């Protein structure tokens, strides 16, 4: 069973990640599938911000992913800068049955660059792969975009539980690799007297107090 609570001392790392993409592409269902193994055929549009946790193992470390989900609809969105603050990964979701949601990825990528962390891990996800007969976006088009923008890419179905776990785990593992490399570099710099004072700090800030009362006070090392 997935651990979905913010349980103090239960993890080695805590990573904040965000879901973005047009309304009704399936962001909330991808999250509920990953965090609780649940799917809702009649889910309502998200209003404001929600988030969920799930623990995963990467090597011998326990990583707690804190995954934020907001509204695709502009009028229901919360403060954009707070949403992205401290996020180390983003899942950029479109619906393979609606071409418009793929065209709009330009807008989402622009927002990601404006508000997101410079080396944020980004996974492009074409959701609703169960609806093959209704496909409007070819895999090749998405692969081209992913290559151009240097993103990982995967098609998923939250409904049939296809690739959902893989897409989240790919994002989490990549973040882990970057974080542990930074941690290693910081340690090296620490032992080099010439670099004292230049230690790099890995940001795993989850300062959510502008949008949520559940501010995390830090159980995990960064
Ligand atoms: P906003 O909160 O408005 O931004 O939308 P969202 O991206 O969170 O979409 P949501 O998860 O609420 O899903 C929208 C609709 O798509 C719902 O009716 C879901 O049941 C349906 N849906 C989500 N994922 C899939 C999928 O993989 N396959 C199919 N067939 N339907 C899906
Ligand atoms: Mg939603």
PDB file of N, CA, C and O in Angstrom, residues 113-152:
ATOM      1  N   UNK A 113       9.108  27.989 -17.619  1.00  0.00           N
ATOM      2  CA  UNK A 113      10.411  28.670 -17.684  1.00  0.00           C
ATOM      3  C   UNK A 113      10.388  29.959 -16.882  1.00  0.00           C
ATOM      4  O   UNK A 113      11.383  30.340 -16.284  1.00  0.00           O
ATOM      5  N   UNK A 114       9.219  30.613 -16.874  1.00  0.00           N
ATOM      6  CA  UNK A 114       9.125  31.891 -16.161  1.00  0.00           C
ATOM      7  C   UNK A 114       9.161  31.692 -14.647  1.00  0.00           C
ATOM      8  O   UNK A 114       9.835  32.410 -13.929  1.00  0.00           O
ATOM      9  N   UNK A 115       8.435  30.688 -14.160  1.00  0.00           N
ATOM     10  CA  UNK A 115       8.297  30.524 -12.713  1.00  0.00           C
ATOM     11  C   UNK A 115       9.076  29.360 -12.126  1.00  0.00           C
ATOM     12  O   UNK A 115       9.287  29.299 -10.918  1.00  0.00           O
ATOM     13  N   UNK A 116       9.459  28.401 -12.965  1.00  0.00           N
ATOM     14  CA  UNK A 116      10.068  27.177 -12.431  1.00  0.00           C
ATOM     15  C   UNK A 116      11.564  27.290 -12.193  1.00  0.00           C
ATOM     16  O   UNK A 116      12.220  28.192 -12.698  1.00  0.00           O
ATOM     17  N   UNK A 117      12.052  26.362 -11.437  1.00  0.00           N
ATOM     18  CA  UNK A 117      13.479  26.202 -11.158  1.00  0.00           C
ATOM     19  C   UNK A 117      14.220  25.885 -12.472  1.00  0.00           C
ATOM     20  O   UNK A 117      13.707  25.158 -13.300  1.00  0.00           O
ATOM     21  N   UNK A 118      15.423  26.422 -12.637  1.00  0.00           N
ATOM     22  CA  UNK A 118      16.160  26.273 -13.893  1.00  0.00           C
ATOM     23  C   UNK A 118      16.380  24.805 -14.286  1.00  0.00           C
ATOM     24  O   UNK A 118      16.186  24.416 -15.408  1.00  0.00           O
ATOM     25  N   UNK A 119      16.800  23.969 -13.322  1.00  0.00           N
ATOM     26  CA  UNK A 119      17.023  22.574 -13.725  1.00  0.00           C
ATOM     27  C   UNK A 119      15.923  21.623 -13.266  1.00  0.00           C
ATOM     28  O   UNK A 119      16.175  20.520 -12.815  1.00  0.00           O
ATOM     29  N   UNK A 120      14.705  22.105 -13.396  1.00  0.00           N
ATOM     30  CA  UNK A 120      13.558  21.274 -13.039  1.00  0.00           C
ATOM     31  C   UNK A 120      13.436  20.094 -14.019  1.00  0.00           C
ATOM     32  O   UNK A 120      13.573  20.265 -15.224  1.00  0.00           O
ATOM     33  N   UNK A 121      13.209  18.910 -13.479  1.00  0.00           N
ATOM     34  CA  UNK A 121      12.998  17.734 -14.333  1.00  0.00           C
ATOM     35  C   UNK A 121      11.570  17.804 -14.887  1.00  0.00           C
ATOM     36  O   UNK A 121      10.624  17.968 -14.128  1.00  0.00           O
ATOM     37  N   UNK A 122      11.438  17.718 -16.192  1.00  0.00           N
ATOM     38  CA  UNK A 122      10.093  17.816 -16.778  1.00  0.00           C
ATOM     39  C   UNK A 122       9.757  16.581 -17.597  1.00  0.00           C
ATOM     40  O   UNK A 122      10.529  16.174 -18.468  1.00  0.00           O
ATOM     41  N   UNK A 123       8.608  15.994 -17.291  1.00  0.00           N
ATOM     42  CA  UNK A 123       8.148  14.819 -18.026  1.00  0.00           C
ATOM     43  C   UNK A 123       6.886  15.201 -18.805  1.00  0.00           C
ATOM     44  O   UNK A 123       5.919  15.706 -18.228  1.00  0.00           O
ATOM     45  N   UNK A 124       6.935  14.981 -20.102  1.00  0.00           N
ATOM     46  CA  UNK A 124       5.776  15.243 -20.960  1.00  0.00           C
ATOM     47  C   UNK A 124       4.900  13.989 -20.966  1.00  0.00           C
ATOM     48  O   UNK A 124       5.390  12.892 -21.233  1.00  0.00           O
ATOM     49  N   UNK A 125       3.609  14.167 -20.665  1.00  0.00           N
ATOM     50  CA  UNK A 125       2.717  13.012 -20.552  1.00  0.00           C
ATOM     51  C   UNK A 125       1.491  13.194 -21.450  1.00  0.00           C
ATOM     52  O   UNK A 125       0.747  14.168 -21.313  1.00  0.00           O
ATOM     53  N   UNK A 126       1.318  12.264 -22.388  1.00  0.00           N
ATOM     54  CA  UNK A 126       0.105  12.236 -23.208  1.00  0.00           C
ATOM     55  C   UNK A 126      -0.862  11.278 -22.548  1.00  0.00           C
ATOM     56  O   UNK A 126      -0.689  10.068 -22.620  1.00  0.00           O
ATOM     57  N   UNK A 127      -1.894  11.811 -21.903  1.00  0.00           N
ATOM     58  CA  UNK A 127      -2.805  10.954 -21.131  1.00  0.00           C
ATOM     59  C   UNK A 127      -4.014  10.518 -21.978  1.00  0.00           C
ATOM     60  O   UNK A 127      -4.285  11.077 -23.022  1.00  0.00           O
ATOM     61  N   UNK A 128      -4.725   9.533 -21.469  1.00  0.00           N
ATOM     62  CA  UNK A 128      -5.932   8.918 -22.074  1.00  0.00           C
ATOM     63  C   UNK A 128      -5.560   7.999 -23.238  1.00  0.00           C
ATOM     64  O   UNK A 128      -6.244   7.938 -24.263  1.00  0.00           O
ATOM     65  N   UNK A 129      -4.455   7.283 -23.086  1.00  0.00           N
ATOM     66  CA  UNK A 129      -4.007   6.380 -24.146  1.00  0.00           C
ATOM     67  C   UNK A 129      -4.961   5.205 -24.342  1.00  0.00           C
ATOM     68  O   UNK A 129      -4.838   4.457 -25.313  1.00  0.00           O
ATOM     69  N   UNK A 130      -5.931   5.052 -23.438  1.00  0.00           N
ATOM     70  CA  UNK A 130      -6.955   4.001 -23.620  1.00  0.00           C
ATOM     71  C   UNK A 130      -7.930   4.365 -24.747  1.00  0.00           C
ATOM     72  O   UNK A 130      -8.587   3.504 -25.308  1.00  0.00           O
ATOM     73  N   UNK A 131      -8.003   5.686 -25.089  1.00  0.00           N
ATOM     74  CA  UNK A 131      -8.970   6.126 -26.099  1.00  0.00           C
ATOM     75  C   UNK A 131      -8.317   6.211 -27.485  1.00  0.00           C
ATOM     76  O   UNK A 131      -8.346   7.245 -28.150  1.00  0.00           O
ATOM     77  N   UNK A 132      -7.761   5.093 -27.921  1.00  0.00           N
ATOM     78  CA  UNK A 132      -6.974   5.071 -29.157  1.00  0.00           C
ATOM     79  C   UNK A 132      -7.759   5.514 -30.387  1.00  0.00           C
ATOM     80  O   UNK A 132      -7.233   6.204 -31.262  1.00  0.00           O
ATOM     81  N   UNK A 133      -9.037   5.144 -30.452  1.00  0.00           N
ATOM     82  CA  UNK A 133      -9.863   5.491 -31.621  1.00  0.00           C
ATOM     83  C   UNK A 133     -10.081   6.991 -31.742  1.00  0.00           C
ATOM     84  O   UNK A 133     -10.433   7.484 -32.815  1.00  0.00           O
ATOM     85  N   UNK A 134      -9.908   7.693 -30.663  1.00  0.00           N
ATOM     86  CA  UNK A 134     -10.162   9.146 -30.675  1.00  0.00           C
ATOM     87  C   UNK A 134      -8.874   9.966 -30.768  1.00  0.00           C
ATOM     88  O   UNK A 134      -8.896  11.182 -30.641  1.00  0.00           O
ATOM     89  N   UNK A 135      -7.768   9.282 -31.002  1.00  0.00           N
ATOM     90  CA  UNK A 135      -6.464   9.958 -30.994  1.00  0.00           C
ATOM     91  C   UNK A 135      -6.396  11.121 -31.981  1.00  0.00           C
ATOM     92  O   UNK A 135      -6.758  10.988 -33.144  1.00  0.00           O
ATOM     93  N   UNK A 136      -5.910  12.269 -31.481  1.00  0.00           N
ATOM     94  CA  UNK A 136      -5.673  13.435 -32.354  1.00  0.00           C
ATOM     95  C   UNK A 136      -4.205  13.872 -32.335  1.00  0.00           C
ATOM     96  O   UNK A 136      -3.828  14.773 -33.067  1.00  0.00           O
ATOM     97  N   UNK A 137      -3.415  13.260 -31.444  1.00  0.00           N
ATOM     98  CA  UNK A 137      -1.988  13.628 -31.377  1.00  0.00           C
ATOM     99  C   UNK A 137      -1.146  12.369 -31.575  1.00  0.00           C
ATOM    100  O   UNK A 137      -1.244  11.417 -30.793  1.00  0.00           O
ATOM    101  N   UNK A 138      -0.357  12.353 -32.651  1.00  0.00           N
ATOM    102  CA  UNK A 138       0.505  11.193 -32.922  1.00  0.00           C
ATOM    103  C   UNK A 138       1.664  11.146 -31.932  1.00  0.00           C
ATOM    104  O   UNK A 138       2.170  12.185 -31.510  1.00  0.00           O
ATOM    105  N   UNK A 139       2.073   9.938 -31.630  1.00  0.00           N
ATOM    106  CA  UNK A 139       3.218   9.733 -30.732  1.00  0.00           C
ATOM    107  C   UNK A 139       4.448  10.464 -31.283  1.00  0.00           C
ATOM    108  O   UNK A 139       5.194  11.106 -30.532  1.00  0.00           O
ATOM    109  N   UNK A 140       4.607  10.421 -32.611  1.00  0.00           N
ATOM    110  CA  UNK A 140       5.796  11.032 -33.235  1.00  0.00           C
ATOM    111  C   UNK A 140       5.853  12.536 -32.976  1.00  0.00           C
ATOM    112  O   UNK A 140       6.921  13.095 -32.741  1.00  0.00           O
ATOM    113  N   UNK A 141       4.699  13.191 -33.023  1.00  0.00           N
ATOM    114  CA  UNK A 141       4.664  14.646 -32.777  1.00  0.00           C
ATOM    115  C   UNK A 141       5.146  14.955 -31.357  1.00  0.00           C
ATOM    116  O   UNK A 141       5.907  15.896 -31.129  1.00  0.00           O
ATOM    117  N   UNK A 142       4.676  14.144 -30.426  1.00  0.00           N
ATOM    118  CA  UNK A 142       5.054  14.370 -29.023  1.00  0.00           C
ATOM    119  C   UNK A 142       6.532  14.062 -28.822  1.00  0.00           C
ATOM    120  O   UNK A 142       7.235  14.782 -28.102  1.00  0.00           O
ATOM    121  N   UNK A 143       6.995  13.001 -29.486  1.00  0.00           N
ATOM    122  CA  UNK A 143       8.423  12.652 -29.355  1.00  0.00           C
ATOM    123  C   UNK A 143       9.311  13.775 -29.886  1.00  0.00           C
ATOM    124  O   UNK A 143      10.326  14.109 -29.296  1.00  0.00           O
ATOM    125  N   UNK A 144       8.874  14.379 -31.009  1.00  0.00           N
ATOM    126  CA  UNK A 144       9.636  15.487 -31.599  1.00  0.00           C
ATOM    127  C   UNK A 144       9.715  16.644 -30.621  1.00  0.00           C
ATOM    128  O   UNK A 144      10.777  17.225 -30.392  1.00  0.00           O
ATOM    129  N   UNK A 145       8.574  16.982 -30.051  1.00  0.00           N
ATOM    130  CA  UNK A 145       8.538  18.107 -29.103  1.00  0.00           C
ATOM    131  C   UNK A 145       9.432  17.807 -27.896  1.00  0.00           C
ATOM    132  O   UNK A 145      10.200  18.663 -27.437  1.00  0.00           O
ATOM    133  N   UNK A 146       9.341  16.565 -27.423  1.00  0.00           N
ATOM    134  CA  UNK A 146      10.131  16.179 -26.245  1.00  0.00           C
ATOM    135  C   UNK A 146      11.625  16.311 -26.533  1.00  0.00           C
ATOM    136  O   UNK A 146      12.386  16.808 -25.700  1.00  0.00           O
ATOM    137  N   UNK A 147      12.000  15.920 -27.733  1.00  0.00           N
ATOM    138  CA  UNK A 147      13.416  16.007 -28.117  1.00  0.00           C
ATOM    139  C   UNK A 147      13.866  17.459 -28.196  1.00  0.00           C
ATOM    140  O   UNK A 147      14.901  17.838 -27.663  1.00  0.00           O
ATOM    141  N   UNK A 148      13.018  18.254 -28.835  1.00  0.00           N
ATOM    142  CA  UNK A 148      13.309  19.679 -29.027  1.00  0.00           C
ATOM    143  C   UNK A 148      13.460  20.403 -27.690  1.00  0.00           C
ATOM    144  O   UNK A 148      14.331  21.239 -27.498  1.00  0.00           O
ATOM    145  N   UNK A 149      12.591  20.055 -26.760  1.00  0.00           N
ATOM    146  CA  UNK A 149      12.567  20.769 -25.477  1.00  0.00           C
ATOM    147  C   UNK A 149      13.330  20.033 -24.378  1.00  0.00           C
ATOM    148  O   UNK A 149      13.281  20.434 -23.218  1.00  0.00           O
ATOM    149  N   UNK A 150      13.957  18.913 -24.761  1.00  0.00           N
ATOM    150  CA  UNK A 150      14.735  18.134 -23.803  1.00  0.00           C
ATOM    151  C   UNK A 150      13.893  17.617 -22.623  1.00  0.00           C
ATOM    152  O   UNK A 150      14.222  17.808 -21.452  1.00  0.00           O
ATOM    153  N   UNK A 151      12.785  16.968 -22.950  1.00  0.00           N
ATOM    154  CA  UNK A 151      11.879  16.436 -21.924  1.00  0.00           C
ATOM    155  C   UNK A 151      11.832  14.914 -22.029  1.00  0.00           C
ATOM    156  O   UNK A 151      12.048  14.355 -23.104  1.00  0.00           O
ATOM    157  N   UNK A 152      11.501  14.256 -20.948  1.00  0.00           N
ATOM    158  CA  UNK A 152      11.178  12.829 -21.020  1.00  0.00           C
ATOM    159  C   UNK A 152       9.744  12.756 -21.544  1.00  0.00           C
ATOM    160  O   UNK A 152       8.968  13.685 -21.347  1.00  0.00           O
TER     161      UNK A 152
END
